[in-house]
Each structure stands twice: as structure tokens, then as C-alpha cells.
Short mmCIF file of C-alpha atoms and ligand atoms in Angstrom, two decimals:
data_model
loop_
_atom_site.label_atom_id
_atom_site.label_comp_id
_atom_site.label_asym_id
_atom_site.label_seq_id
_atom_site.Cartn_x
_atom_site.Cartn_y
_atom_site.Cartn_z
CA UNK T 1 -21.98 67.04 174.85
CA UNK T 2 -23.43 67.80 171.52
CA UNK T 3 -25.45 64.99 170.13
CA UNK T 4 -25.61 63.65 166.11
CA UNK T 5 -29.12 62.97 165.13
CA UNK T 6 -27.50 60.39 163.24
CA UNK T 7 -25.50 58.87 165.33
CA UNK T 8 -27.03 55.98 168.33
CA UNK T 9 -25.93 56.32 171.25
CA UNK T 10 -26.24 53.61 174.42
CA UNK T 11 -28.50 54.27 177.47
CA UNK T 12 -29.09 52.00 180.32
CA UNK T 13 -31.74 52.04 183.11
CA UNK T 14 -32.10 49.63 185.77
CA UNK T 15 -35.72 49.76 188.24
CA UNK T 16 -36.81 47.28 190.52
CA UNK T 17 -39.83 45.79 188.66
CA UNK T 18 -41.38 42.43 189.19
CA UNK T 19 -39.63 41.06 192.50
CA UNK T 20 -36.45 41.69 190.77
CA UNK T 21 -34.21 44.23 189.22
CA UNK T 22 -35.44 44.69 185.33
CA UNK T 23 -32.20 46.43 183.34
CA UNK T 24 -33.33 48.52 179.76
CA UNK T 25 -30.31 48.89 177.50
CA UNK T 26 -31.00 50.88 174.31
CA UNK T 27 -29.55 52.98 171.64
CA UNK T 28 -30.89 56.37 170.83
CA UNK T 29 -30.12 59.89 169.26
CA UNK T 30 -30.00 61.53 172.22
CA UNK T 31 -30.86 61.68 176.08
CA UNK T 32 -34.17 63.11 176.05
CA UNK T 33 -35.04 59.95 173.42
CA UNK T 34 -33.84 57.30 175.90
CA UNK T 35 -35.84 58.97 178.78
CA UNK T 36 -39.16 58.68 176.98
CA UNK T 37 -38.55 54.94 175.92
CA UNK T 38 -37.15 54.15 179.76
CA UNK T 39 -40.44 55.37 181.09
CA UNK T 40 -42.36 53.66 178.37
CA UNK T 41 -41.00 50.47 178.90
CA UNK T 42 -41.01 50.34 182.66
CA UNK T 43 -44.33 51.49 182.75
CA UNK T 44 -45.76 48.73 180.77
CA UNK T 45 -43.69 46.48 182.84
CA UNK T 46 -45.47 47.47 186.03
CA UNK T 47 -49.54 47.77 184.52
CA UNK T 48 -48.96 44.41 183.29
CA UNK T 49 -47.55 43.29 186.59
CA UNK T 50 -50.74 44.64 187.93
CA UNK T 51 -52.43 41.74 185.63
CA UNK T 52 -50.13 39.23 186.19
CA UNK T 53 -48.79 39.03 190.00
CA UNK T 54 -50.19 36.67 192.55
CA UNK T 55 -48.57 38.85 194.91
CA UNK T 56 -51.08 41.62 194.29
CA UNK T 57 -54.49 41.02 196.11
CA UNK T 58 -56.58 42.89 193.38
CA UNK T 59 -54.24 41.17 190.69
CA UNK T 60 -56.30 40.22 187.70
CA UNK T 61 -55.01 36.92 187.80
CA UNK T 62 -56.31 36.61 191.63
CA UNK T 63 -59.75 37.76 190.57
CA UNK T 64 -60.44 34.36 188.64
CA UNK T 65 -62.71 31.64 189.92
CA UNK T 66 -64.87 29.01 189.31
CA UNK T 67 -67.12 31.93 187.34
CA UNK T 68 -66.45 32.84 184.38
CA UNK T 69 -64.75 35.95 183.99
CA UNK T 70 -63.86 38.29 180.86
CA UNK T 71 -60.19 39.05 180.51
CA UNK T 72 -57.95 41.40 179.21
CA UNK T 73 -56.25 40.25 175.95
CA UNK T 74 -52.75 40.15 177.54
CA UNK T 75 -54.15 37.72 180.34
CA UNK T 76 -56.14 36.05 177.65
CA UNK T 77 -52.75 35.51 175.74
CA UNK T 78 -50.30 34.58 178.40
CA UNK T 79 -52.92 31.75 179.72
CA UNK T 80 -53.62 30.49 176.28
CA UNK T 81 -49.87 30.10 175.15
CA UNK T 82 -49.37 28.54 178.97
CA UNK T 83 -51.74 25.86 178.28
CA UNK T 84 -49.75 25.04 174.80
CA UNK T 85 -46.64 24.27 176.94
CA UNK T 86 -48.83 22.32 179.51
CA UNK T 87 -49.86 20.36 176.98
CA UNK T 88 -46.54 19.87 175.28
CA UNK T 89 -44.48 19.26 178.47
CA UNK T 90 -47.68 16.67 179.37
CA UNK T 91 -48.43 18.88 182.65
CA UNK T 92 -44.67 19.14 183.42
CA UNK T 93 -44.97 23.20 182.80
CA UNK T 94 -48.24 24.21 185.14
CA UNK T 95 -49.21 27.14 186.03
CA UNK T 96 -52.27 25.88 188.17
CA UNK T 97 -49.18 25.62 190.34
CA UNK T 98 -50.13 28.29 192.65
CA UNK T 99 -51.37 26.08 195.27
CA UNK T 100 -48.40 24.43 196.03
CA UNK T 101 -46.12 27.69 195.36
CA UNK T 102 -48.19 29.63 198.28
CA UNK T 103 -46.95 26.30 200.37
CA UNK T 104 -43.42 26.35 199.37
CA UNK T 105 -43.63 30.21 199.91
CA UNK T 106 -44.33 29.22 203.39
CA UNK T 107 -41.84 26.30 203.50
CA UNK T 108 -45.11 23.88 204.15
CA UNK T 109 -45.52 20.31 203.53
CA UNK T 110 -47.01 19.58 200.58
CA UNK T 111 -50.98 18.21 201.10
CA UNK T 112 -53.38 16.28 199.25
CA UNK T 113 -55.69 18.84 198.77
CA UNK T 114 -53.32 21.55 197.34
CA UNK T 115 -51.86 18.76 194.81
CA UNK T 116 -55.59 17.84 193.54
CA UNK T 117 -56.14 21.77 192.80
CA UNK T 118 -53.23 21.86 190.33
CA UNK T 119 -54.41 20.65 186.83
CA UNK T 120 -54.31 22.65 183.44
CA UNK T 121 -57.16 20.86 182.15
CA UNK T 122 -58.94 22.22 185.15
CA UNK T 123 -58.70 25.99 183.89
CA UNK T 124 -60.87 26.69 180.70
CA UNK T 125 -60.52 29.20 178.20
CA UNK T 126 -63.08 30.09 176.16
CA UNK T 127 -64.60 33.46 174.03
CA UNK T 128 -61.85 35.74 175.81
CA UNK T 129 -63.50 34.64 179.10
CA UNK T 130 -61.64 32.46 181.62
CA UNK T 131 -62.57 30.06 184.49
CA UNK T 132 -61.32 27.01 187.10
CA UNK T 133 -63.43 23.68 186.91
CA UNK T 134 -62.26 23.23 190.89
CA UNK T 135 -62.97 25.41 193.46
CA UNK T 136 -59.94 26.88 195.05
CA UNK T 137 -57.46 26.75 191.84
CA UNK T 138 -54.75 29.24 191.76
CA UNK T 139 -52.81 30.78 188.79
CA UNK T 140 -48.99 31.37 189.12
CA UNK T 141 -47.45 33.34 185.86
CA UNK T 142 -44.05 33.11 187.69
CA UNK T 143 -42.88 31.36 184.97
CA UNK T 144 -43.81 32.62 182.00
CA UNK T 145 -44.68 36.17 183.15
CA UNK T 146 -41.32 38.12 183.19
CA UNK T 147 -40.93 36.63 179.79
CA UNK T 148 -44.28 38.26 178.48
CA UNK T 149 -43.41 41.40 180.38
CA UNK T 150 -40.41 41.87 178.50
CA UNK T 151 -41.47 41.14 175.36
CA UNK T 152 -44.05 44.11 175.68
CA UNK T 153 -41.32 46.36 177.40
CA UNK T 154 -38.92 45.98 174.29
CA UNK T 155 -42.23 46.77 171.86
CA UNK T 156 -43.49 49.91 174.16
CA UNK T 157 -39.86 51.35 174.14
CA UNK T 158 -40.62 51.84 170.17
CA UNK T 159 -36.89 51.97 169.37
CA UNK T 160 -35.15 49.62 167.11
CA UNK T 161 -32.47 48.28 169.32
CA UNK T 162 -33.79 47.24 172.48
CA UNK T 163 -32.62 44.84 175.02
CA UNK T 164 -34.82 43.93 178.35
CA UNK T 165 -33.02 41.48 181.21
CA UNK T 166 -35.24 41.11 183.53
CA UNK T 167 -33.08 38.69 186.09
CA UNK T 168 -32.91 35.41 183.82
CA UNK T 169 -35.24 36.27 181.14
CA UNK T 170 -33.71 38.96 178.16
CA UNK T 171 -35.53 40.02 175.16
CA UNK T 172 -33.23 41.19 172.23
CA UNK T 173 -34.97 43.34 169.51
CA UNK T 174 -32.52 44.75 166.89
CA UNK T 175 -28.94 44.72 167.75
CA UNK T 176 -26.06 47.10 168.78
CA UNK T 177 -25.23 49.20 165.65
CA UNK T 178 -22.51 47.51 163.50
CA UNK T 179 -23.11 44.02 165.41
CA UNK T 180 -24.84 41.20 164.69
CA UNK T 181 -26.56 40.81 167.89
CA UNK T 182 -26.67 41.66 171.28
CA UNK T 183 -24.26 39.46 173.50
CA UNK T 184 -25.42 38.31 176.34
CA UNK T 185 -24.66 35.30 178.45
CA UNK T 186 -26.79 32.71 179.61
CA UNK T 187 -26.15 29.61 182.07
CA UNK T 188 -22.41 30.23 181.03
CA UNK T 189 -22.84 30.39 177.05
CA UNK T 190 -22.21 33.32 175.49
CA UNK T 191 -25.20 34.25 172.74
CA UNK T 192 -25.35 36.86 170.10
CA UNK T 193 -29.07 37.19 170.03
CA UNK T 194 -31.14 39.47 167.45
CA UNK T 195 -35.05 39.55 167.45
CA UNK T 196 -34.85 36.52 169.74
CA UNK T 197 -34.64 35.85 173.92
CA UNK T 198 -33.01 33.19 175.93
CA UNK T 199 -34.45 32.69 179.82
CA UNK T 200 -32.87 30.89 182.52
CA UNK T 201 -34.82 28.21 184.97
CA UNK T 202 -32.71 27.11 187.77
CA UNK T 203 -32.67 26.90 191.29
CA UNK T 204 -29.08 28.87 192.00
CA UNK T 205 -31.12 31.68 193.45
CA UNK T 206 -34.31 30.75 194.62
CA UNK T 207 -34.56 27.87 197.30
CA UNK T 208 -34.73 27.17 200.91
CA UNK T 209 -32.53 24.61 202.43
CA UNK T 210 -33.95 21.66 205.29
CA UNK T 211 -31.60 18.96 206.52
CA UNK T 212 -28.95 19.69 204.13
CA UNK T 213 -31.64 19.40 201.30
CA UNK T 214 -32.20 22.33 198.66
CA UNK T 215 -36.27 22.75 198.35
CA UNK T 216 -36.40 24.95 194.89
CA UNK T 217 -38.87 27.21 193.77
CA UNK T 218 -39.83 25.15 190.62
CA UNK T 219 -42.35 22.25 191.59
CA UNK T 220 -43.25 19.37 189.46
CA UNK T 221 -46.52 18.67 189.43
CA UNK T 222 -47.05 15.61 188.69
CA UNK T 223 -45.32 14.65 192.09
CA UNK T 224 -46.37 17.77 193.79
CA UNK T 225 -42.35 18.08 195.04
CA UNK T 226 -39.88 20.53 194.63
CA UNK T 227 -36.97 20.16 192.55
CA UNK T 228 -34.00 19.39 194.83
CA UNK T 229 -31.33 18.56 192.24
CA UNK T 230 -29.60 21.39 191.00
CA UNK T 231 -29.70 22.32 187.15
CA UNK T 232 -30.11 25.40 184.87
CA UNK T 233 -31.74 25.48 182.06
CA UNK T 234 -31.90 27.67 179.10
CA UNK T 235 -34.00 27.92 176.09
CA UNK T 236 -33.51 30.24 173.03
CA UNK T 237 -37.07 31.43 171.30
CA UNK T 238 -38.02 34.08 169.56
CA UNK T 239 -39.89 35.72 172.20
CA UNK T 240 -39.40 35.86 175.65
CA UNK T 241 -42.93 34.33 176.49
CA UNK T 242 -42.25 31.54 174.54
CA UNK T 243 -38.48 30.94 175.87
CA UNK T 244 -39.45 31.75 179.88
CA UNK T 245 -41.99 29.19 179.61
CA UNK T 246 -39.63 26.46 177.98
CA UNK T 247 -36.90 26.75 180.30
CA UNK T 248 -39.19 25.94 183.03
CA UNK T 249 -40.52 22.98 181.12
CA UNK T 250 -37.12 21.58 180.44
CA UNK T 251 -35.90 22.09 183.75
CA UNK T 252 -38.87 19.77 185.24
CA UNK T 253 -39.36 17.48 182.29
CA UNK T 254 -36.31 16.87 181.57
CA UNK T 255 -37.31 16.60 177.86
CA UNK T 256 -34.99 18.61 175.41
CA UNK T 257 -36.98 17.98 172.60
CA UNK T 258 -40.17 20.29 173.77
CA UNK T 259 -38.96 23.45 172.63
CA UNK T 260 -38.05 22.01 168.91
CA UNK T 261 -41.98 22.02 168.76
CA UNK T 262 -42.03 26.03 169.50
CA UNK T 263 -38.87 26.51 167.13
CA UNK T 264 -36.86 27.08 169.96
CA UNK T 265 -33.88 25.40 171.42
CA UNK T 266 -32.31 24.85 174.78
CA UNK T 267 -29.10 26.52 174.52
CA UNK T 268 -27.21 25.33 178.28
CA UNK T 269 -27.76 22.91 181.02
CA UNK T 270 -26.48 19.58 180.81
CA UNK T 271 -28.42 17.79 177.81
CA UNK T 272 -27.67 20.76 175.94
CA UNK T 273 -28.87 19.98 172.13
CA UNK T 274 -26.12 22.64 170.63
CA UNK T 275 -23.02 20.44 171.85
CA UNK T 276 -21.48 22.81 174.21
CA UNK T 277 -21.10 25.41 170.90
CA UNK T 278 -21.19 28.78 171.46
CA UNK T 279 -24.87 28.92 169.46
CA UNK T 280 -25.87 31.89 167.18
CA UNK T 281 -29.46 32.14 167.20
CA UNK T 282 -30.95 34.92 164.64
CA UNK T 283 -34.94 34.51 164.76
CA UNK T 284 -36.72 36.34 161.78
CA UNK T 285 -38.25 39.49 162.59
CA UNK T 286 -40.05 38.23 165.76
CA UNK T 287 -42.80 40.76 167.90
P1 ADP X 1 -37.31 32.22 187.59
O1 ADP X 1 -38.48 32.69 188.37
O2 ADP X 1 -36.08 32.06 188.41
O3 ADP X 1 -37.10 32.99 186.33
P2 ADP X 1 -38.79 30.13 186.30
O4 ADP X 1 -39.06 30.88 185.06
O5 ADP X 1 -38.49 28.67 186.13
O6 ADP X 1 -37.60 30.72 187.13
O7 ADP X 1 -40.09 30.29 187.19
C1 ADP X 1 -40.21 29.69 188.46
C2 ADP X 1 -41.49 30.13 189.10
O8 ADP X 1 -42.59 29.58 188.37
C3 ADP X 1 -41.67 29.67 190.52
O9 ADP X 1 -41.20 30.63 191.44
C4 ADP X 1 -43.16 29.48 190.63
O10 ADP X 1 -43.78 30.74 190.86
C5 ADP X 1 -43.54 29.02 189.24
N1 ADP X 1 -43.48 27.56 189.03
C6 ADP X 1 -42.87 26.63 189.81
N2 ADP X 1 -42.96 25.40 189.27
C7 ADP X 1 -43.67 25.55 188.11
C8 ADP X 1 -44.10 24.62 187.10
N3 ADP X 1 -43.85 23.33 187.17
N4 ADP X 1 -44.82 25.13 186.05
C9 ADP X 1 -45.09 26.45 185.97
N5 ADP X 1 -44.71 27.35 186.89
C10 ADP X 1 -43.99 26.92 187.95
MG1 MG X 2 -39.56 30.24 183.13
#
């Protein structure tokens, strides 16, 4: 096939990234273009996984303690915009949750101690340097992190039209030639999204069942529990930091009026502030 240096074409790349499949769809002038930006963007995926999992022993995020420890910028970031939504969601949004995630991982009770160990307040930020006021704190990114990730895999590809879906959080830069977004579908809505993300929190995926009880993956802290009733959430920000976090925050709070605060907007699940509208959302040049 010859190929029109003018003309965009549409590549797609899908890698397992993240403990989940992470899809790329992009146009470029030709194959050899799309390559380069695949590689880019996966590749930042997976160093800032290396940051950011609490899967990964030697993790950056595992290395913190009660010692105060210098940070790279992106952990730096992610941590300081966390502890806006903490603050917003009043503790609802945690990701000091890691204690009682490693119990749920292991489909443990929850106990006293684990529950006293999760508290925002409790992890300080200061100077680019980072620490826990408790002993035995644990930082969890799963909510937020795929969101961040994204956001950087859309920049790194360093193409105009750029979408990242990594399971239920997608990053739209640009749009498809000729369109005015990307369409992509969220919770059973149907967005056109341009310079803008929408994430998912919900439990359709992620749970284990006990006496005819679903146990999800998303905790509230303030009780300690997992979520057992079943709703998805999804938020529409401008970036997919900022929309991965707020879906989680609506989905435990319960408050639709937290993401106004961030200029975003929850877009499906049942208190859906759009109406049941098919939304258009169109943020201004976000990055
Ligand atoms: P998904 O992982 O399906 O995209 P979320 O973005 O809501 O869904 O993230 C859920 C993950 O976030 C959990 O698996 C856990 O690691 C972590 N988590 C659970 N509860 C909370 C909470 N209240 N605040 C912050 N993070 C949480
Ligand atoms: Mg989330």
C-alpha cells in the first residue's frame, strides 16, 4: 500500500500493561509512524508502573515509610492531586487504603489495626519529599494510577490524535480526523470526547463472592468495608488522573457534586447529573 504523507491513517495496539489489557488507537501518516508512538506510549506506561504498583516489591511507592523520602515528580504529583480528592470526598477517596486492599486481596476479615493505618492526613507531603506519620501505612494508586498512566501515554505518543483505554479509564487527545471527538462508551453512555477522559469505578469485574454476598474491590474507609451494592460510576474530566480518581470517589461517597469542584462531571450511574443525555463533553486544550 502506498501511503499519503497527508493523509492519517488509524493504527491500533493492544499490550497487557498494568494488570490489564491497555489498547493505543492513533492516527498517523504511515506504519513506521504508529510503531514509534506504540512503543513510546507503552513504554512510559510500564516505567511509570514501576513507580506506581504495589504489586512490585522495589515499587517506588513500596519504598515509602515513616522516613522521609525524596520522590520522583510523577509520584510527587499523583500523591499530591490524591490528597485533593481525599480532602474533597472527606476521606471517602483514600489511597492509604492499601492496608485493607492487601486484606481483601486475601479475602481476610477486616481488623482494627489495618483500619487505624488508613488515614490521608497520616501521609505528608512536603519539599518533593514524602512520608507516613504511622508506622506500617501503605499506598494503593489503584485508583487513580491507570488514569495518570494514560494521561502520560497519550503525551509520550507525541501525535495529535491519541486515544489510551486502559480497561475503564480512556484518555482522548485530539479526535478522529473530520470528527468532533472520539466515541467511546462508558457505563452504557455513549461520549464524544476531545482533550478530555471519562473512567469507570464499579464492581462488575472485580469482586469475590461469600454467602451469596459480592465483597468489591473498592473499600470505604471510613467503615473499613467493602462495597457490596452494585453501581458504576463514571466521571468526565479533562484528564484521566483527575476523572480515575473521581469515579472512585463517587462510587463510595455517593456525592455527585465532588467532581463539579474539579470541573468535571459524572456522566453514568444512577444519580447521573446529565439526565440520562447522551453528554458532549469538549475540555479546552487539556495536558
Ligand atoms: P478499577 O480498578 O476497576 O478501575 P477504581 O478506579 O475504582 O476501579 O479503583 C479501585 C482500586 O482502588 C481498588 O482495586 C483498590 O486498589 C483501590 N481502592 C479501593 N478502595 C479505594 C478508596 N476508597 N480510595 C482509593 N482507592 C481505593
Ligand atoms: Mg478510579
Amino acid at each position: 500500500m502506498a501511503w499519503n504523507a497527508n493523509k492519517l491513517s488509524r493504527f491500533e495496539a493492544v499490550e497487557p500493561h498494568m494488570g490489564t489489557l491497555v489498547g493505543i488507537t492513533l492516527y498517523a501518516a504511515n506504519p513506521a509512524m504508529a510503531k514509534a508512538a506504540f512503543e513510546r506510549g507503552f513504554a512510559r506506561i510500564a516505567a511509570l508502573n514501576r513507580l506506581f504498583s504495589d504489586y512490585l516489591e522495589d515499587s517506588e511507592v513500596n519504598a515509602l515509610s515513616t522516613t522521609p523520602r525524596k520522590v520522583s515528580r510523577e509520584l510527587y504529583e499523583i500523591l499530591r492531586f490524591a490528597r485533593e480528592v481525599s480532602r474533597a470526598s472527606n476521606g471517602a477517596f483514600d489511597v492509604t487504603i492499601g492496608p485493607l486492599t492487601r486484606l481483601w486481596r486475601q479475602k481476610l476479615p477486616l481488623t482494627p489495626e489495618a483500619k487505624a493505618l488508613v488515614d490521608w492526613q497520616a501521609l505528608r507531603l512536603e519539599r518533593g519529599r514524602v512520608w507516613f506519620t504511622k508506622p506500617g501505612m501503605k499506598v494503593d494508586l489503584g485508583a487513580i494510577g491507570k488514569g495518570f498512566a494514560a494521561d502520560a501515554a497519550a503525551r509520550a505518543c507525541e501525535l495529535d490524535n491519541v486515544l489510551i483505554a486502559a480497561s475503564g479509564d480512556i484518555v482522548c487527545r485530539g479526535a478522529p480526523p473530520g470528527e468532533s471527538g472520539w466515541r467511546v462508551q462508558a457505563a452504557g453512555v455513549t461520549l464524544r470526547l476531545r482533550n478530555a477522559a471519562v473512567s469507570t469505578s464499579g464492581d462488575a469485574r472485580q469482586y469475590f463472592e461469600r454467602n451469596g454476598v459480592r465483597y468489591s474491590h473498592i473499600i470505604d474507609p471510613r467503615s473499613g468495608l467493602s462495597m457490596t451494592t452494585q453501581l458504576e460510576v463514571s466521571a468526565v474530566a479533562r484528564n484521566g488522573m483527575t476523572a480515575d480518581a473521581l469515579a472512585t470517589a463517587v462510587r463510595v461517597s455517593g456525592d455527585t457534586s465532588i467532581p463539579k469542584r474539579f470541573g468535571a462531571q459524572v456522566v453514568a450511574g444512577p444519580t447521573a447529573s446529565t439526565g440520562g443525555h447522551p453528554p458532549e463533553f469538549a475540555a479546552p486544550g487539556s495536558d
